Short mmCIF file of C-alpha atoms in Angstrom, two decimals:
data_model
loop_
_atom_site.label_atom_id
_atom_site.label_comp_id
_atom_site.label_asym_id
_atom_site.label_seq_id
_atom_site.Cartn_x
_atom_site.Cartn_y
_atom_site.Cartn_z
CA UNK A 1 -14.80 5.01 6.27
CA UNK A 2 -18.24 6.52 6.57
CA UNK A 3 -19.88 8.77 9.17
CA UNK A 4 -23.46 9.45 10.13
CA UNK A 5 -24.45 12.58 11.95
CA UNK A 6 -28.18 11.81 12.12
CA UNK A 7 -28.35 8.48 13.92
CA UNK A 8 -27.71 6.38 10.82
CA UNK A 9 -30.37 7.73 8.46
CA UNK A 10 -27.71 9.02 6.05
CA UNK A 11 -24.01 8.27 5.64
CA UNK A 12 -21.14 10.28 4.17
CA UNK A 13 -17.89 8.79 2.90
CA UNK A 14 -14.89 10.25 4.71
CA UNK A 15 -11.96 10.78 2.39
CA UNK A 16 -10.22 14.14 2.85
CA UNK A 17 -6.70 13.23 3.96
CA UNK A 18 -7.33 9.50 4.31
CA UNK A 19 -5.39 6.94 2.26
CA UNK A 20 -6.87 5.52 -0.92
CA UNK A 21 -7.92 1.85 -1.01
CA UNK A 22 -6.98 -0.89 -0.67
CA UNK A 23 -7.17 -0.74 3.11
CA UNK A 24 -7.09 -3.42 5.74
CA UNK A 25 -8.81 -3.39 9.10
CA UNK A 26 -9.73 -0.09 10.69
CA UNK A 27 -10.19 0.79 14.38
CA UNK A 28 -11.76 4.12 15.31
CA UNK A 29 -11.71 5.91 18.68
CA UNK A 30 -13.10 9.27 19.78
CA UNK A 31 -11.37 11.28 22.51
CA UNK A 32 -13.89 11.68 25.39
CA UNK A 33 -12.23 14.89 26.56
CA UNK A 34 -12.25 16.42 23.05
CA UNK A 35 -15.16 14.97 20.99
CA UNK A 36 -13.92 16.49 17.71
CA UNK A 37 -10.70 14.46 18.02
CA UNK A 38 -11.01 11.11 16.25
CA UNK A 39 -8.26 8.55 15.67
CA UNK A 40 -8.22 5.79 13.06
CA UNK A 41 -5.78 2.89 13.15
CA UNK A 42 -5.70 1.74 9.51
CA UNK A 43 -3.83 -1.11 7.86
CA UNK A 44 -2.36 0.59 4.79
CA UNK A 45 0.97 -1.11 4.17
CA UNK A 46 3.62 1.64 3.98
CA UNK A 47 1.24 4.62 3.73
CA UNK A 48 0.76 5.17 7.45
CA UNK A 49 -0.82 3.53 10.44
CA UNK A 50 -2.35 6.13 12.75
CA UNK A 51 -4.54 8.92 11.38
CA UNK A 52 -6.11 11.80 13.29
CA UNK A 53 -8.97 14.20 12.74
CA UNK A 54 -9.57 17.27 14.86
CA UNK A 55 -12.84 18.23 13.19
CA UNK A 56 -15.02 15.19 13.81
CA UNK A 57 -13.78 13.25 10.78
CA UNK A 58 -14.14 15.92 8.11
CA UNK A 59 -10.39 15.98 7.42
CA UNK A 60 -7.55 13.66 8.41
CA UNK A 61 -3.76 13.57 8.62
CA UNK A 62 -1.34 10.76 9.28
CA UNK A 63 0.35 11.11 12.67
CA UNK A 64 2.39 7.90 12.74
CA UNK A 65 3.87 5.75 9.97
CA UNK A 66 5.19 3.01 12.26
CA UNK A 67 4.06 -0.46 11.27
CA UNK A 68 4.61 -1.49 14.90
CA UNK A 69 1.16 -0.06 15.65
CA UNK A 70 -0.33 -2.74 13.41
CA UNK A 71 1.80 -5.61 14.76
CA UNK A 72 -1.04 -7.55 16.37
CA UNK A 73 -3.21 -10.58 15.76
CA UNK A 74 -6.05 -9.78 13.38
CA UNK A 75 -8.71 -9.85 16.11
CA UNK A 76 -7.01 -7.04 18.12
CA UNK A 77 -7.95 -4.16 15.86
CA UNK A 78 -8.87 -1.94 18.79
CA UNK A 79 -7.56 1.17 20.46
CA UNK A 80 -8.64 3.63 23.11
CA UNK A 81 -8.04 7.26 23.95
CA UNK A 82 -7.53 8.18 27.59
CA UNK A 83 -10.66 9.88 28.95
CA UNK A 84 -8.70 12.82 30.39
CA UNK A 85 -6.00 13.25 27.70
CA UNK A 86 -6.91 13.47 24.00
CA UNK A 87 -3.23 12.99 23.06
CA UNK A 88 -2.79 9.63 24.83
CA UNK A 89 -3.79 6.60 22.71
CA UNK A 90 -3.35 2.90 23.52
CA UNK A 91 -3.22 -0.13 21.20
CA UNK A 92 -2.94 -3.88 21.61
CA UNK A 93 -0.03 -5.44 19.79
CA UNK A 94 2.06 -8.56 19.68
CA UNK A 95 4.47 -8.82 22.60
CA UNK A 96 8.09 -9.71 22.02
CA UNK A 97 9.71 -12.17 24.43
#
């Protein structure tokens, strides 16, 4: 993952605390109520699924290892953070009948 803090003129690779490649699809969401809080839903196999940064992406930690977060069709790599609660995150996933 990369971040730009100048409108895209320069980019910095984010790596501190993130898993090493290979990685699958990645979804990123910023908490509107706490802009420094960023979540990344990353396909990593057994190395974790949900990662969180509290410093705008400078450093990361895994907050959930459950593969259920990545149980979705490939085109649903999206998530959202509730506007009024930086700790409430929603994901699309495959429903079980």
